[in-house]
Steps between C-alpha positions, in 0.01 A plus 500: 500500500389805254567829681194793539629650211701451187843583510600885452779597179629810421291794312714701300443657101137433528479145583561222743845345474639201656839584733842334335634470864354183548388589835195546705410606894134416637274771637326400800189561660545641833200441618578080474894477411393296193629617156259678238731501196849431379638863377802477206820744600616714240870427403768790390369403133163578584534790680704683206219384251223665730737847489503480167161448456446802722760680293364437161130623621653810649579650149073480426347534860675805589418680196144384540294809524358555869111474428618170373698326747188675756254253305692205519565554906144550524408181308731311723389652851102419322574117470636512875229587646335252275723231655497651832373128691674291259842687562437563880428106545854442363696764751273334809639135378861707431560750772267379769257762529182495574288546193303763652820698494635352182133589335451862630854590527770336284352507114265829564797716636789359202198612209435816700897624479439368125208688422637774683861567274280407162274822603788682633720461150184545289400824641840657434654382808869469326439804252839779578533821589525798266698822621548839361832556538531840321292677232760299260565194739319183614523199694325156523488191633438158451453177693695234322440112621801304663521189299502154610419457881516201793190459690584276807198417706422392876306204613245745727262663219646280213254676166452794710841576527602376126234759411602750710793478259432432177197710493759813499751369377302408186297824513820723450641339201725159633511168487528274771640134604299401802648259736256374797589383832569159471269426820204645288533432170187411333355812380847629288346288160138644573555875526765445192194302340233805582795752367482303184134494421420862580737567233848551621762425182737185593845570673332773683392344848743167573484276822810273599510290852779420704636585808754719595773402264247594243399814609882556561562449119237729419572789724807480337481502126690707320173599271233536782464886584290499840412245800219517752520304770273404751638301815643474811798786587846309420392328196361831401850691631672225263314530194494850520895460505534317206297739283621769602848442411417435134248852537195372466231643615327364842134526713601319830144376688684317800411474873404648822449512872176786466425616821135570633471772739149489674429860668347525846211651373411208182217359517533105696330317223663658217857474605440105573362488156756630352764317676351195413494578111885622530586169664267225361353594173707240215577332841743795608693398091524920432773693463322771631363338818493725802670290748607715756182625646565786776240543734476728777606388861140578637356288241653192599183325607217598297751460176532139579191399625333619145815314319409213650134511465561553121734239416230281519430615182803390327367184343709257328382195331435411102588720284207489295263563790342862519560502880833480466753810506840348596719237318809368510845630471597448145765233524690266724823713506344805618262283714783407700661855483173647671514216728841564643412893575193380729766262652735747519261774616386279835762313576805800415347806504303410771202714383150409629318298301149616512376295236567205270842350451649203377228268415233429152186707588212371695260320347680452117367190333685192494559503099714869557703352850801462204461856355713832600271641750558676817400690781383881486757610740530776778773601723456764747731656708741580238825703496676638204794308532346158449529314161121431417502889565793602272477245252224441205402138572173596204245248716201559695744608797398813710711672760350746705721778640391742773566840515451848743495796256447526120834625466627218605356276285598649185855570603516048533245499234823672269766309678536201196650439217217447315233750358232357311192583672307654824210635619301683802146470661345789628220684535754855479521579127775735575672265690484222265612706239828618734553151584498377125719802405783391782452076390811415262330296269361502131103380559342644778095428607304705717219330691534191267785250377587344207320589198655619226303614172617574161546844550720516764868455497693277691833454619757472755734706708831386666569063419173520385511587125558688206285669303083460505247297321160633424390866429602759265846521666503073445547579100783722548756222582421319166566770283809680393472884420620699194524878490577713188558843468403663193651835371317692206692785523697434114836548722727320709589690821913452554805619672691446203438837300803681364555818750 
């Protein structure tokens, strides 16, 4: 029977190239468990072609004047928006998402961080310094590009996050071999294909699939000079490891157990709200996700109650269906990964379940009864010492933790190894900003959670990274710095005169 889609090669020097390995994997769509398209895995062979591809195009893209490489970026951020439907259709089918996330979210967000770095280098954004030393000395600077880099993506945001990377990677000056999760494939070849037509010279932007023995072989090349990684905290501890020892450069975008600290004084509505979109939005698949949500003792009651009353509003079903807003985990390994933490959670931890648990959702059609899908889950009655407290099980699992004084809260808010992000509701602006000040982590939200624009850097703290994506400060970690002193004095000042 012909698959959804034709099968996937390898990108690399400007064109589609079938893998020597002789080996393929499936992608599956989570939403059904049926295959969508047989994906070829890059062998050693392969992989050193696609570096030297990269390597090649490095000696003409980095000396590619600015203004330039701005247009290009812009061309390519233009046609995907273009494609915006056409590519969000394939990461529904792919990831599992609804498409009214995949539609609003997932291709609009990748060609904003795009857009973003082509206007940042284009107005100057990588131009030096220039210091006046002396009346007879100066001193300037210059931003020099890495080289070749590793781009190894995550199955959550699959073109999001490849753009996330490439867009500033390719901005300051490098080339990149792309490798995407191997649970979300598909849209590798079509950013590689939208790189191409907005101009980008071959060799420049490369895609290779595989699993981890791939990305192993990457991470370690001898002529790759930087890897970003995106992913969970020991693969990410582990990768990190390997490049490191050969001193490569590394951006770390790994886990977290965020806390949520809901003041006595937030307002009811608000705080549920924003629980609900730190536990459930992507069906609870975010790094980021707030799952520790600390509410005050006295607000036991009314906390719930509202919880409850708005989880009816959590509405799984076809993926293609503009009611919709929750999907299904993205694969069977992690399905049964979530699975066991609810288990675990009611039946170990002994944690009150206040709502869902094992179990498909109510009311899924009959044609997705196969697919990944679960429960939105919430435990109450939680202690710190519990594992679906202390450990990131990245599903739509909440565990509410009461507390007595704000203090209090933030001092177990802290107490992990694991710092990616937190945040406070309040209607005290000077509290919230002492609160946020005192929170060990590297993205903090006041009065919201989640979103995270162009302009703002992100990164962890702790387990939780290395490094930060996005922002001015994002460009920094792809780019290598030269300083030279110039003396126009006519002499050379020594300590080797004769006396």
């Amino acid at each position: 029977m012909a698959l959804p889609f034709p099968t996937r090669q390898l990108y690399y020097d400007g064109q589609v190239r079938p893998a020597t390995s002789g080996k393929t994997f499936q992608t599956i769509n989570p939403a059904t468990a049926t295959p969508l398209a047989d994906i070829q895995i890059a062998s050693h062979a392969d992989i050193d072609a696609a570096i030297q591809a990269a390597d090649r195009a490095f000696s003409v893209w980095s000396k590619t004047p600015y203004i330039a490489r701005a247009r290009i970026l812009q061309k390519a951020a233009t046609l995907l928006r273009e494609r915006n439907d056409e590519i969000a259709r394939v990461e529904t089918l792919d990831s599992g998402k609804a498409f009214t996330e995949t539609s609003t979210v997932d291709v609009v967000t990748g060609a904003d961080v795009l857009e973003y770095y082509a206007n940042y280098i284009g107005g100057g954004g990588l131009n030096g310094e220039t210091t006046q030393l002396r009346e007879d000395a100066w001193v300037y600077t210059k931003k020099a590009p890495l080289g070749v880099c590793v781009g190894i993506g995550a199955w959550n945001y699959p073109i999001q996050i490849a753009l996330w990377k490439s867009a500033v990677c390719l901005a300051a000056g490098n080339t990149m071999v792309y490798k995407p999760s191997e649970f979300t494939p598909l849209h590798g070849e079509t950013l590689a294909q939208i790189y191409t037509e907005a101009g980008l010279p071959a060799g420049v932007f490369n895609v290779v699939n595989g699993a981890g023995d791939v990305g192993a072989y990457l991470t370690s090349h001898p002529s790759v000079a930087k890897v970003s990684f995106t992913g969970q905290v020991s693969t990410g501890m582990k990768v990190a490891g390997s490049a490191a020892g050969s001193m490569k450069y590394v951006t770390m975008e790994l886990g977290g157990k965020s806390p949520l600290i809901i003041c006595p004084d937030a307002e009811l509505d608000n705080a549920v709200d924003g629980a609900m979109m730190a536990n459930f939005y992507s069906t609870g698949q975010v790094c980021t996700n707030g799952t520790r949500v600390f509410v005050p003792r006295n607000m036991k009651q009314p906390f719930e109650k509202r919880l409850l009353e708005k989880l009816a509003f959590v509405r799984a079903g076809p993926l293609f269906d503009d009611q919709t807003n929750f999907g299904p985990l993205s694969s069977e390994v992690h399905y049964k990964k979530v699975l066991e933490y609810i288990r675990h959670g009611k039946d170990v931890d002994r944690a009150t379940l206040l709502a869902g648990g094992l179990g498909k959702p109510e009311n899924l059609p009959h044609d997705l009864q196969a697919g990944y899908w679960v429960r939105p889950t919430v435990f109450t009655d939680c202690t710190d010492d519990m594992r679906i407290v202390k450990e990131e099980i990245f599903g739509p699992v909440m565990s509410i933790l009461y507390y007595d004084t704000v203090d209090e809260a933030v001092r177990r808010a802290n107490a992990t190894e694991m710092g990616l992000a937190a945040g406070v509701f309040t209607k005290d602006l000077n509290r919230a900003h002492r609160v946020i000040d005192q929170l060990q982590a590297g993205i903090t939200w006041v009065n919201t959670w989640g979103e995270s624009p162009a302009e703002m850097a992100v990164g962890g703290w702790k387990k939780s990274g290395l490094g930060v994506e996005n922002g001015h400060k994002g460009i920094e970690s792809w780019v290598q710095n030269k300083s030279t002193l110039v003396d126009m004095s006519g002499a050379v000042a020594t300590v080797f005169a004769k006396l």
